[in-house]
Amino acid sequence: METVKFEELQIDAAILRAIVDMGFEQASPIQAKAIPAVLGGGDIIGQAQTGTGKTAAFGIPLLQKINPKSKHLQAIVLCPTRELAIQVSEELRNLSKYLHGVKVLPVYGGQDITKQIRSLKAGAQVVVGTPGRVMDHMRRKTVKFDNINMIVLDEADEMLNMGFRDDIETILSDIPEERQTILFSATMPKPILEIASKFQKDTEIIKVVKKELTVPKIEQYYYEVRPRNKMEVLSRLLDVYAPKLSVVFCNTKRQVEETVEGLKGRGYFAEALHGDMKQLHRDRVMNGFRNGKVEILVATDIAARGIDVDDVEAVFNYDVPQDEEFYVHRIGRTGRAGRTGRAFTFIVGKEIYKLKDIQRYCKTKVLAQPIPSLSDVTDVKAEKILDQVNEIIENVELTKMIEIIEKKVNEQEYTTLELAAAFLKLNMGDTNEEIVVEPQRQRNYRDNKNNRGMVRLFINIGKKQNIRPGDILGAIAGETGMAGRLIGTIDVYDKYTFVEVPKEYSEDVINVMKDAKIKGKTINVEVANKR
Ligand code: AMP
């Protein structure tokens, strides 16, 4: 497996610095190919879907080509939905953190247009928008296309499916011909190729060529989780399966650090392994893992190359890998030398599609499993303690202890059963009964991409207003009286938040929240899937 470092891709130092802050260790395969191609100036079609790192694949070269001294609009990214437009502009903002004077502006339907006009007038070199709203601004002449030298169509197949073909063609026709046209699409249906032949020159198609992949024969399971529950689910799986040694994979250094911290906080012997660590430190961690002092290694893909330990019993994909090859490489850390092993993959929302790709390319099956319930965990823990108790009863002289218990039973009118149960509880440690893990809902991603029965709502406040998921959960639960556990995924961005609520409650939530304040701020709540 080839590793491509961002430093090898002729990326500006200011963007490289931002990439380091974001915790990316290596370029994903689509990035390794697309970044040089886009920097080279040609028209391309990138075939890649969400989760492969496609946004940064076009975003990095796009930002690098912006002239910060000019306040004119220089690049435009079209996205099928408001949510994607927001996600893309957040990623671009993160990447351009150290590019002084570069402004990225999302524009989409549903947002007050006069506010957008004001922001456009103030000057933005990059606009990320939905086709309908961009057309709107075009008609009002509130965006000027004269200085645009790059246009990106993100999730182009999705935009066509949503009926944006005419809008896209109108926009493309209006942008100066001396420009670079980049198209990203998960699939390559005929209309995509038609648009390419009409609006691109010498198109280069970029995709990641798949090698024949042989997957080790180990049991593979996946769990649908919410981001905030990943740590709880990981702990339960660790408790239920009790693997001697395990490797937990994350996509970024930052996530590795957070996960190690979380595991240590819960009393597990976990250590990090990532590319920033000095060789000496890495050797120390690996030695600890080999001799069992470290039971859980939390690693990025790049750091996991050298893990050649035979008795790894479980691999966890805390984040879904960005590429099929990474998946095979990761799970190959277990089941070595003819031993049995298990691989567990955590899936959030749309990532199910990526897992489907992985299964297709690797010709393997990853089975859905319900998250172990607390009572499963309790049973397993209790069984282990009772095994030890058996040993003690058989091998240890207990007369003195029996006398103490007898006295206690006589004095306090407890039964021996109660006392035994209390001792068991004492030995079990914390089993936090408060935490609610996502119920395994039956989902049908084919006819409805969202959770069935859930509606995604948009709220116009986010991290900039110090909002955290708990604030949203608390406000909705508090104002509407609905149980917090019914609320689904909460994604907080810089200025916006998306939250899932059950369909039957959505209208109530919108009505009640209209007059509510969160952290003292009046808010606007509406259904999310506006264009
Ligand atoms: P995308 O495919 O653009 O939707 O990206 C999926 C996620 O991967 C986003 O959260 C990105 O910030 C993240 N990401 C992008 N490139 C990398 C990389 N090279 N290493 C780790 N994470 C990345």
Coordinates of C-alpha atoms and ligand atoms in Angstrom, one line a residue:
M1 CA 0.0 0.0 0.0
E2 CA 1.5 3.3 -1.1
T3 CA 1.6 6.2 1.3
V4 CA 1.5 9.7 0.0
K5 CA 2.3 12.5 2.4
F6 CA 0.8 15.9 1.8
E7 CA 4.3 17.4 1.8
E8 CA 5.0 15.5 -1.5
L9 CA 2.1 17.2 -3.3
Q10 CA 3.4 20.7 -3.7
I11 CA 0.9 22.2 -1.4
D12 CA 1.5 25.7 0.1
A13 CA 2.9 25.9 3.6
A14 CA -0.1 27.7 4.9
I15 CA -2.5 25.0 3.8
L16 CA -0.1 22.3 5.0
R17 CA -0.2 23.9 8.4
A18 CA -4.0 23.7 8.4
I19 CA -3.9 20.1 7.3
V20 CA -1.7 19.3 10.3
D21 CA -4.2 21.1 12.6
M22 CA -6.9 19.0 11.2
G23 CA -5.0 15.9 12.1
F24 CA -4.7 14.3 8.6
E25 CA -1.6 12.1 8.4
Q26 CA -1.5 11.1 4.8
A27 CA -3.4 11.9 1.6
S28 CA -6.3 9.6 0.9
P29 CA -5.9 7.8 -2.4
I30 CA -8.3 10.1 -4.3
Q31 CA -6.4 13.1 -2.8
A32 CA -3.0 11.7 -3.9
K33 CA -4.3 11.6 -7.5
A34 CA -6.6 14.6 -7.7
I35 CA -4.6 17.3 -5.9
P36 CA -1.7 17.3 -8.5
A37 CA -4.2 17.0 -11.4
V38 CA -6.2 20.0 -10.3
L39 CA -3.1 22.0 -9.4
G40 CA -1.9 21.1 -13.0
G41 CA -4.8 23.1 -14.3
G42 CA -6.7 20.6 -16.4
D43 CA -10.4 19.7 -16.4
I44 CA -11.1 16.6 -14.5
I45 CA -13.8 14.2 -13.4
G46 CA -13.1 12.7 -10.0
Q47 CA -14.9 9.5 -9.3
A48 CA -15.2 9.3 -5.5
Q49 CA -18.0 9.3 -3.0
T50 CA -18.5 10.9 0.5
G51 CA -16.0 9.7 3.0
T52 CA -13.0 9.3 0.7
G53 CA -11.7 12.8 1.4
K54 CA -13.1 14.1 -1.9
T55 CA -13.8 17.6 -0.5
A56 CA -10.2 18.3 0.4
A57 CA -9.2 16.6 -2.9
F58 CA -10.6 19.5 -4.8
G59 CA -10.6 22.0 -1.9
I60 CA -6.9 22.1 -1.4
P61 CA -5.9 23.0 -5.0
L62 CA -8.9 25.3 -5.3
L63 CA -7.8 27.3 -2.3
Q64 CA -4.2 27.3 -3.4
K65 CA -5.2 29.0 -6.7
I66 CA -7.1 31.8 -5.0
N67 CA -5.4 35.2 -5.1
P68 CA -6.1 36.7 -1.6
K69 CA -5.2 40.2 -2.8
S70 CA -8.2 40.3 -5.2
K71 CA -11.6 40.4 -3.5
H72 CA -13.4 39.2 -6.7
L73 CA -15.2 35.9 -6.8
Q74 CA -12.7 33.4 -8.2
A75 CA -14.1 30.0 -7.6
I76 CA -17.5 28.5 -7.2
V77 CA -18.5 25.1 -5.8
L78 CA -22.0 23.7 -6.6
C79 CA -23.5 21.2 -4.2
P80 CA -26.9 19.4 -4.3
T81 CA -28.1 20.3 -0.8
R82 CA -27.8 23.0 1.8
E83 CA -26.3 20.5 4.2
L84 CA -23.5 19.6 1.8
A85 CA -22.9 23.2 0.9
I86 CA -22.4 24.0 4.6
Q87 CA -20.1 20.9 5.1
V88 CA -18.0 21.8 2.1
S89 CA -17.6 25.4 3.1
E90 CA -16.7 24.4 6.6
E91 CA -14.0 22.1 5.3
L92 CA -12.7 24.9 3.0
R93 CA -12.7 27.3 5.9
N94 CA -10.7 24.9 8.0
L95 CA -8.2 24.3 5.2
S96 CA -7.9 28.1 4.6
K97 CA -7.4 28.9 8.3
Y98 CA -3.9 30.3 7.6
L99 CA -4.7 31.8 4.2
H100 CA -5.2 35.4 5.2
G101 CA -7.7 37.3 3.2
V102 CA -9.4 34.3 1.7
K103 CA -13.2 34.2 2.3
V104 CA -15.5 31.3 1.7
L105 CA -19.2 31.9 1.7
P106 CA -22.0 29.3 1.6
V107 CA -25.2 30.4 -0.2
Y108 CA -28.3 28.2 -0.2
G109 CA -32.1 28.4 -0.3
G110 CA -33.9 29.0 2.9
Q111 CA -31.4 31.6 4.2
D112 CA -32.3 35.2 4.1
I113 CA -31.2 36.5 0.7
T114 CA -30.5 40.1 1.7
K115 CA -28.0 38.8 4.3
Q116 CA -26.3 36.7 1.6
I117 CA -26.2 39.7 -0.7
R118 CA -24.6 41.8 2.0
S119 CA -21.9 39.1 2.5
L120 CA -21.4 38.8 -1.2
K121 CA -20.9 42.5 -1.5
A122 CA -18.4 42.4 1.3
G123 CA -16.3 40.2 -0.9
A124 CA -15.8 36.4 -1.0
Q125 CA -13.4 34.7 -3.3
V126 CA -15.1 31.3 -3.0
V127 CA -18.8 30.7 -3.1
V128 CA -20.2 27.3 -2.2
G129 CA -23.9 27.0 -3.1
T130 CA -26.9 25.1 -4.3
P131 CA -27.7 25.6 -8.0
G132 CA -31.1 27.2 -7.4
R133 CA -29.8 29.9 -5.0
V134 CA -26.7 30.6 -7.2
M135 CA -29.0 31.1 -10.2
D136 CA -31.1 33.4 -8.1
H137 CA -28.1 35.6 -7.3
M138 CA -27.0 35.4 -10.9
R139 CA -30.4 36.8 -12.0
R140 CA -30.2 39.5 -9.4
K141 CA -26.7 40.2 -10.5
T142 CA -25.5 39.9 -6.9
V143 CA -22.7 37.5 -8.0
K144 CA -20.3 38.4 -10.7
F145 CA -18.8 35.6 -12.7
D146 CA -16.3 37.6 -14.7
N147 CA -13.3 36.6 -12.6
I148 CA -14.2 33.0 -11.9
N149 CA -11.5 30.7 -13.0
M150 CA -12.6 27.5 -11.4
I151 CA -16.0 25.8 -11.0
V152 CA -16.5 22.5 -9.1
L153 CA -19.6 20.4 -9.4
D154 CA -19.7 18.3 -6.2
E155 CA -21.8 15.2 -6.1
A156 CA -22.7 15.9 -9.7
D157 CA -24.7 12.7 -10.1
E158 CA -26.8 13.7 -7.1
M159 CA -27.4 17.2 -8.5
L160 CA -28.7 15.7 -11.8
N161 CA -30.9 13.2 -9.9
M162 CA -32.4 16.2 -8.1
G163 CA -33.3 17.9 -11.4
F164 CA -30.6 20.6 -11.4
R165 CA -29.4 19.9 -14.9
D166 CA -30.8 23.0 -16.5
D167 CA -29.6 25.3 -13.7
I168 CA -26.1 23.8 -13.9
E169 CA -25.9 24.2 -17.6
T170 CA -27.1 27.8 -17.3
I171 CA -24.5 28.6 -14.7
L172 CA -21.7 26.8 -16.7
S173 CA -22.6 28.8 -19.8
D174 CA -22.3 32.0 -17.9
I175 CA -18.9 31.5 -16.5
P176 CA -15.9 32.7 -18.6
E177 CA -14.6 30.0 -20.9
E178 CA -11.1 30.4 -19.6
R179 CA -11.6 28.4 -16.6
Q180 CA -11.0 25.0 -15.0
T181 CA -14.1 22.8 -14.7
I182 CA -13.9 20.1 -12.0
L183 CA -16.6 17.5 -11.6
F184 CA -16.9 15.1 -8.7
S185 CA -19.3 12.2 -8.8
A186 CA -19.8 8.9 -7.1
T187 CA -21.2 7.3 -10.3
M188 CA -20.7 8.0 -14.0
P189 CA -24.0 7.8 -15.7
K190 CA -24.5 9.1 -19.3
P191 CA -25.7 12.6 -18.4
I192 CA -22.5 13.2 -16.4
L193 CA -20.4 12.4 -19.4
E194 CA -22.6 14.6 -21.6
I195 CA -22.1 17.5 -19.3
A196 CA -18.4 16.8 -19.4
S197 CA -18.2 16.7 -23.1
K198 CA -20.2 19.9 -23.5
F199 CA -18.4 22.0 -20.8
Q200 CA -15.0 20.5 -20.3
K201 CA -11.9 20.4 -22.4
D202 CA -9.5 17.3 -22.6
T203 CA -11.2 15.8 -19.6
E204 CA -9.1 13.5 -17.4
I205 CA -10.9 11.0 -15.4
I206 CA -9.4 10.3 -12.0
K207 CA -10.4 7.4 -9.9
V208 CA -8.7 5.1 -7.5
V209 CA -7.9 1.9 -9.3
K210 CA -8.8 -1.1 -7.2
K211 CA -6.3 -3.9 -6.7
E212 CA -7.5 -7.4 -6.2
L213 CA -8.0 -7.6 -2.5
T214 CA -7.9 -10.7 -0.5
V215 CA -9.6 -10.4 2.8
P216 CA -8.5 -12.6 5.7
K217 CA -11.2 -15.0 6.8
I218 CA -12.3 -13.4 10.0
E219 CA -15.6 -12.5 11.5
Q220 CA -16.6 -9.0 10.5
Y221 CA -19.4 -7.0 12.1
Y222 CA -20.7 -3.5 11.9
Y223 CA -22.7 -1.4 14.3
E224 CA -24.8 1.7 13.5
V225 CA -23.8 4.3 16.0
R226 CA -24.1 7.9 16.8
P227 CA -20.8 9.8 17.0
R228 CA -21.3 10.6 20.6
N229 CA -21.9 7.0 21.5
K230 CA -18.8 5.5 19.8
M231 CA -16.8 5.4 23.1
E232 CA -19.7 3.7 25.0
V233 CA -20.2 1.1 22.2
L234 CA -16.4 0.4 22.1
S235 CA -16.3 -0.1 25.8
R236 CA -19.2 -2.5 25.7
L237 CA -17.7 -4.5 22.9
L238 CA -14.4 -4.6 24.8
D239 CA -16.2 -5.9 27.9
V240 CA -18.3 -8.4 26.1
Y241 CA -15.7 -9.9 23.9
A242 CA -12.8 -9.3 26.3
P243 CA -10.1 -9.5 23.6
K244 CA -6.6 -10.0 25.0
L245 CA -5.1 -7.5 22.6
S246 CA -7.0 -5.2 20.2
V247 CA -6.2 -2.4 17.7
V248 CA -8.6 0.5 17.4
F249 CA -8.3 2.5 14.1
C250 CA -9.1 6.1 13.7
N251 CA -8.7 8.3 10.6
T252 CA -6.9 11.2 12.3
K253 CA -4.2 11.8 14.9
R254 CA -6.7 14.0 16.8
Q255 CA -9.2 11.2 17.0
V256 CA -6.5 8.8 18.1
E257 CA -5.7 11.1 21.0
E258 CA -9.3 11.6 22.0
T259 CA -10.0 7.9 21.9
V260 CA -7.0 7.0 24.0
E261 CA -8.0 9.6 26.5
G262 CA -11.6 8.2 26.6
L263 CA -10.4 4.6 27.1
K264 CA -7.9 5.5 29.8
G265 CA -10.6 7.5 31.6
R266 CA -12.7 4.3 31.6
G267 CA -9.9 2.3 33.0
Y268 CA -8.6 0.5 30.0
F269 CA -4.9 0.0 29.2
A270 CA -4.7 1.9 26.0
E271 CA -1.9 3.8 24.2
A272 CA -1.7 5.8 21.0
L273 CA 0.3 5.1 17.9
H274 CA 0.5 7.7 15.2
G275 CA 2.9 9.3 12.8
D276 CA 3.9 12.2 14.9
M277 CA 5.5 10.1 17.6
K278 CA 9.3 9.7 17.8
Q279 CA 10.6 6.2 17.0
L280 CA 11.7 5.7 20.6
H281 CA 8.3 6.4 21.9
R282 CA 6.7 4.1 19.2
D283 CA 9.0 1.3 20.2
R284 CA 8.1 1.7 23.8
V285 CA 4.4 1.5 23.0
M286 CA 4.9 -1.5 20.7
N287 CA 6.9 -3.3 23.3
G288 CA 4.2 -2.7 25.9
F289 CA 1.6 -4.1 23.4
R290 CA 3.7 -7.2 22.7
N291 CA 4.1 -8.0 26.4
G292 CA 0.5 -7.3 27.2
K293 CA 1.0 -4.2 29.4
V294 CA -0.8 -2.2 26.7
E295 CA -4.0 -4.1 25.8
I296 CA -5.5 -1.7 23.3
L297 CA -3.5 0.1 20.6
V298 CA -5.3 3.1 19.1
A299 CA -3.7 3.9 15.8
T300 CA -3.9 5.7 12.5
D301 CA -3.5 3.8 9.2
I302 CA 0.0 5.0 8.6
A303 CA 1.2 4.1 12.1
A304 CA -0.2 0.6 12.0
R305 CA 2.1 -0.6 9.2
G306 CA 4.5 -2.2 11.6
I307 CA 2.0 -4.0 13.8
D308 CA 3.1 -7.5 13.5
V309 CA 1.8 -8.9 16.7
D310 CA 0.2 -12.4 16.5
D311 CA -2.4 -12.5 19.2
V312 CA -4.5 -9.4 18.3
E313 CA -8.0 -10.8 18.8
A314 CA -10.0 -7.8 17.6
V315 CA -9.8 -4.8 15.3
F316 CA -12.1 -1.9 15.7
N317 CA -12.8 0.6 12.9
Y318 CA -13.7 3.5 15.2
D319 CA -13.8 5.5 12.0
V320 CA -14.7 3.9 8.7
P321 CA -11.5 3.7 6.6
Q322 CA -11.3 6.1 3.6
D323 CA -10.4 3.3 1.2
E324 CA -11.1 -0.4 0.7
E325 CA -7.4 -1.2 0.8
F326 CA -7.1 0.4 4.3
Y327 CA -10.0 -1.8 5.4
V328 CA -8.2 -4.9 4.3
H329 CA -5.0 -3.8 5.8
R330 CA -6.6 -2.9 9.1
I331 CA -8.5 -6.1 9.7
G332 CA -5.4 -8.1 8.6
R333 CA -3.9 -7.1 12.0
T334 CA -6.0 -9.8 13.5
G335 CA -6.5 -13.5 12.7
R336 CA -2.7 -13.8 12.0
A337 CA -0.8 -17.1 12.2
G338 CA -4.0 -19.1 11.8
R339 CA -5.7 -17.6 14.9
T340 CA -9.2 -16.4 15.0
G341 CA -10.0 -12.8 15.0
R342 CA -12.9 -10.4 14.8
A343 CA -13.3 -7.0 13.1
F344 CA -15.9 -4.4 14.3
T345 CA -16.8 -1.4 12.2
F346 CA -18.7 1.6 13.5
I347 CA -21.0 3.2 11.0
V348 CA -22.6 6.7 11.2
G349 CA -25.4 7.5 8.9
K350 CA -24.5 7.6 5.2
E351 CA -21.2 5.7 5.9
I352 CA -23.3 2.6 5.3
Y353 CA -22.7 3.3 1.5
K354 CA -19.0 3.2 2.0
L355 CA -19.2 -0.1 3.9
K356 CA -21.2 -1.4 0.9
D357 CA -18.4 -0.4 -1.4
I358 CA -15.9 -2.1 0.9
Q359 CA -18.0 -5.3 0.8
R360 CA -18.3 -5.2 -2.9
Y361 CA -14.6 -4.6 -3.7
C362 CA -13.3 -7.0 -1.1
K363 CA -16.0 -9.6 -1.9
T364 CA -16.6 -10.0 1.8
K365 CA -19.5 -9.9 4.2
V366 CA -19.8 -7.6 7.1
L367 CA -22.8 -8.4 9.2
A368 CA -25.0 -6.0 11.1
Q369 CA -25.0 -6.6 14.8
P370 CA -27.0 -5.0 17.6
I371 CA -25.0 -3.0 20.1
P372 CA -24.6 -5.2 23.2
S373 CA -27.1 -4.0 25.9
L374 CA -26.0 -3.1 29.3
S375 CA -27.4 -6.3 30.6
D376 CA -25.3 -8.3 28.1
V377 CA -22.3 -6.4 29.5
T378 CA -23.4 -7.1 33.1
D379 CA -23.9 -10.8 32.4
V380 CA -20.4 -11.2 30.9
K381 CA -18.7 -9.2 33.7
A382 CA -20.6 -11.2 36.3
E383 CA -19.7 -14.5 34.7
K384 CA -16.0 -13.6 34.8
I385 CA -16.2 -12.7 38.5
L386 CA -18.1 -15.8 39.3
D387 CA -15.5 -17.9 37.6
Q388 CA -12.9 -16.4 39.9
V389 CA -15.2 -17.0 42.8
N390 CA -15.4 -20.7 41.9
E391 CA -11.7 -20.9 42.0
I392 CA -11.6 -19.3 45.4
I393 CA -14.2 -21.7 46.8
E394 CA -12.4 -24.7 45.5
N395 CA -8.9 -23.7 46.5
V396 CA -8.9 -21.3 49.4
E397 CA -9.6 -21.9 53.1
L398 CA -12.8 -19.8 53.8
T399 CA -13.7 -20.7 57.4
K400 CA -12.9 -17.3 58.8
M401 CA -14.8 -15.5 56.1
I402 CA -17.8 -17.7 56.6
E403 CA -17.8 -16.8 60.3
I404 CA -17.9 -13.1 59.4
I405 CA -20.7 -13.5 57.0
E406 CA -22.7 -15.7 59.4
K407 CA -22.3 -12.9 62.0
K408 CA -23.5 -10.3 59.5
V409 CA -26.5 -12.4 58.5
N410 CA -27.5 -12.9 62.1
E411 CA -27.0 -9.3 63.1
Q412 CA -28.6 -7.5 60.2
E413 CA -31.2 -9.8 58.9
Y414 CA -29.7 -9.8 55.4
T415 CA -29.9 -13.0 53.5
T416 CA -26.7 -14.5 52.2
L417 CA -28.1 -14.1 48.8
E418 CA -28.3 -10.3 49.3
L419 CA -24.8 -10.2 50.6
A420 CA -23.5 -12.2 47.7
A421 CA -25.3 -9.9 45.3
A422 CA -23.8 -6.8 46.9
F423 CA -20.3 -8.3 46.7
L424 CA -20.8 -9.1 43.1
K425 CA -22.0 -5.5 42.5
L426 CA -18.9 -4.2 44.3
N427 CA -16.7 -6.2 42.0
M428 CA -18.4 -5.2 38.8
G429 CA -17.2 -1.6 38.8
D430 CA -19.1 1.1 37.0
T431 CA -21.9 0.0 34.7
N432 CA -23.4 3.4 33.9
E433 CA -27.0 2.8 33.4
E434 CA -27.7 6.3 32.3
I435 CA -26.2 6.2 28.9
V436 CA -28.7 5.4 26.1
V437 CA -27.2 3.9 23.0
E438 CA -28.9 4.3 19.6
P439 CA -31.7 1.7 19.3
Q440 CA -31.1 -0.5 16.3
R441 CA -33.7 0.9 14.0
Q442 CA -34.5 -1.0 10.9
R443 CA -33.3 1.4 8.2
N444 CA -34.0 1.3 4.5
Y445 CA -31.3 3.3 2.7
R446 CA -32.5 2.4 -0.7
D447 CA -35.8 4.2 -0.7
N448 CA -34.9 6.8 1.9
K449 CA -31.5 8.0 2.6
N450 CA -32.3 9.4 6.0
N451 CA -33.4 7.5 8.9
R452 CA -36.8 6.1 8.4
G453 CA -39.2 8.0 10.6
M454 CA -36.7 10.7 11.4
V455 CA -36.7 14.2 10.1
R456 CA -33.5 16.3 10.0
L457 CA -34.0 19.9 11.2
F458 CA -31.8 22.9 10.6
I459 CA -31.0 25.4 13.4
N460 CA -29.2 28.6 12.6
I461 CA -26.7 28.5 15.5
G462 CA -23.5 26.5 16.0
K463 CA -20.1 26.4 17.5
K464 CA -19.5 30.1 17.0
Q465 CA -22.3 30.7 19.5
N466 CA -20.7 28.1 21.9
I467 CA -23.4 25.6 21.1
R468 CA -22.7 22.0 21.9
P469 CA -24.8 18.9 21.1
G470 CA -25.9 18.8 24.8
D471 CA -27.4 22.3 24.5
I472 CA -29.5 21.4 21.5
L473 CA -30.6 18.1 23.2
G474 CA -31.4 19.9 26.4
A475 CA -33.3 22.7 24.7
I476 CA -35.5 20.4 22.5
A477 CA -36.1 17.9 25.3
G478 CA -36.8 20.8 27.8
E479 CA -39.1 22.8 25.6
T480 CA -41.1 20.0 24.0
G481 CA -41.1 17.6 26.9
M482 CA -40.1 14.7 24.6
A483 CA -37.5 12.2 25.9
G484 CA -33.9 13.1 25.0
R485 CA -33.3 9.6 23.9
L486 CA -35.7 10.0 21.0
I487 CA -33.5 12.7 19.5
G488 CA -31.2 11.4 16.8
T489 CA -27.8 12.6 15.4
I490 CA -26.8 16.1 16.3
D491 CA -24.2 17.7 14.0
V492 CA -23.0 21.1 15.2
Y493 CA -21.1 23.2 12.6
D494 CA -19.6 26.7 13.0
K495 CA -22.8 28.6 12.5
Y496 CA -25.4 25.9 12.1
T497 CA -26.7 22.7 13.6
F498 CA -28.5 19.7 12.1
V499 CA -30.6 17.5 14.4
E500 CA -32.7 14.5 13.8
V501 CA -36.1 14.2 15.5
P502 CA -38.8 11.6 15.1
K503 CA -41.2 12.5 12.2
E504 CA -44.2 12.6 14.4
Y505 CA -42.6 15.2 16.7
S506 CA -41.0 17.4 14.0
E507 CA -43.9 19.8 13.6
D508 CA -44.2 20.3 17.3
V509 CA -40.5 20.8 17.7
I510 CA -40.5 23.5 15.0
N511 CA -43.5 25.2 16.5
V512 CA -42.3 25.2 20.0
M513 CA -38.7 26.0 19.2
K514 CA -39.7 29.0 17.1
D515 CA -40.3 31.0 20.2
A516 CA -37.5 29.4 22.2
K517 CA -34.0 30.6 22.9
I518 CA -30.9 28.5 23.2
K519 CA -28.1 30.0 25.3
G520 CA -30.0 33.3 25.2
K521 CA -30.2 33.4 21.4
T522 CA -33.4 33.5 19.4
I523 CA -33.2 30.8 16.8
N524 CA -34.7 29.7 13.6
V525 CA -35.7 26.0 13.1
E526 CA -36.8 24.4 9.9
V527 CA -36.7 21.2 8.0
A528 CA -33.2 20.7 6.7
N529 CA -33.5 19.4 3.2
K530 CA -34.0 22.7 1.4
R531 CA -32.1 23.2 -1.8
Ligands
AMP1 P1 -15.3 13.7 2.4 O1 -15.1 12.5 1.6 O2 -14.8 15.0 1.8 O3 -16.8 13.9 2.8 O4 -14.5 13.6 3.8 C1 -14.8 12.8 4.8 C2 -14.1 13.1 6.1 O5 -12.7 12.8 6.0 C3 -14.1 14.6 6.5 O6 -14.4 14.7 7.8 C4 -12.7 15.1 6.2 O7 -12.3 16.1 7.1 C5 -11.9 13.8 6.5 N1 -10.6 13.8 5.7 C6 -10.4 14.3 4.5 N2 -9.1 14.0 4.1 C7 -8.5 13.3 5.1 C8 -7.2 12.7 5.3 N3 -6.3 12.8 4.3 N4 -7.0 12.0 6.4 C9 -8.0 11.9 7.4 N5 -9.2 12.4 7.3 C10 -9.5 13.1 6.1

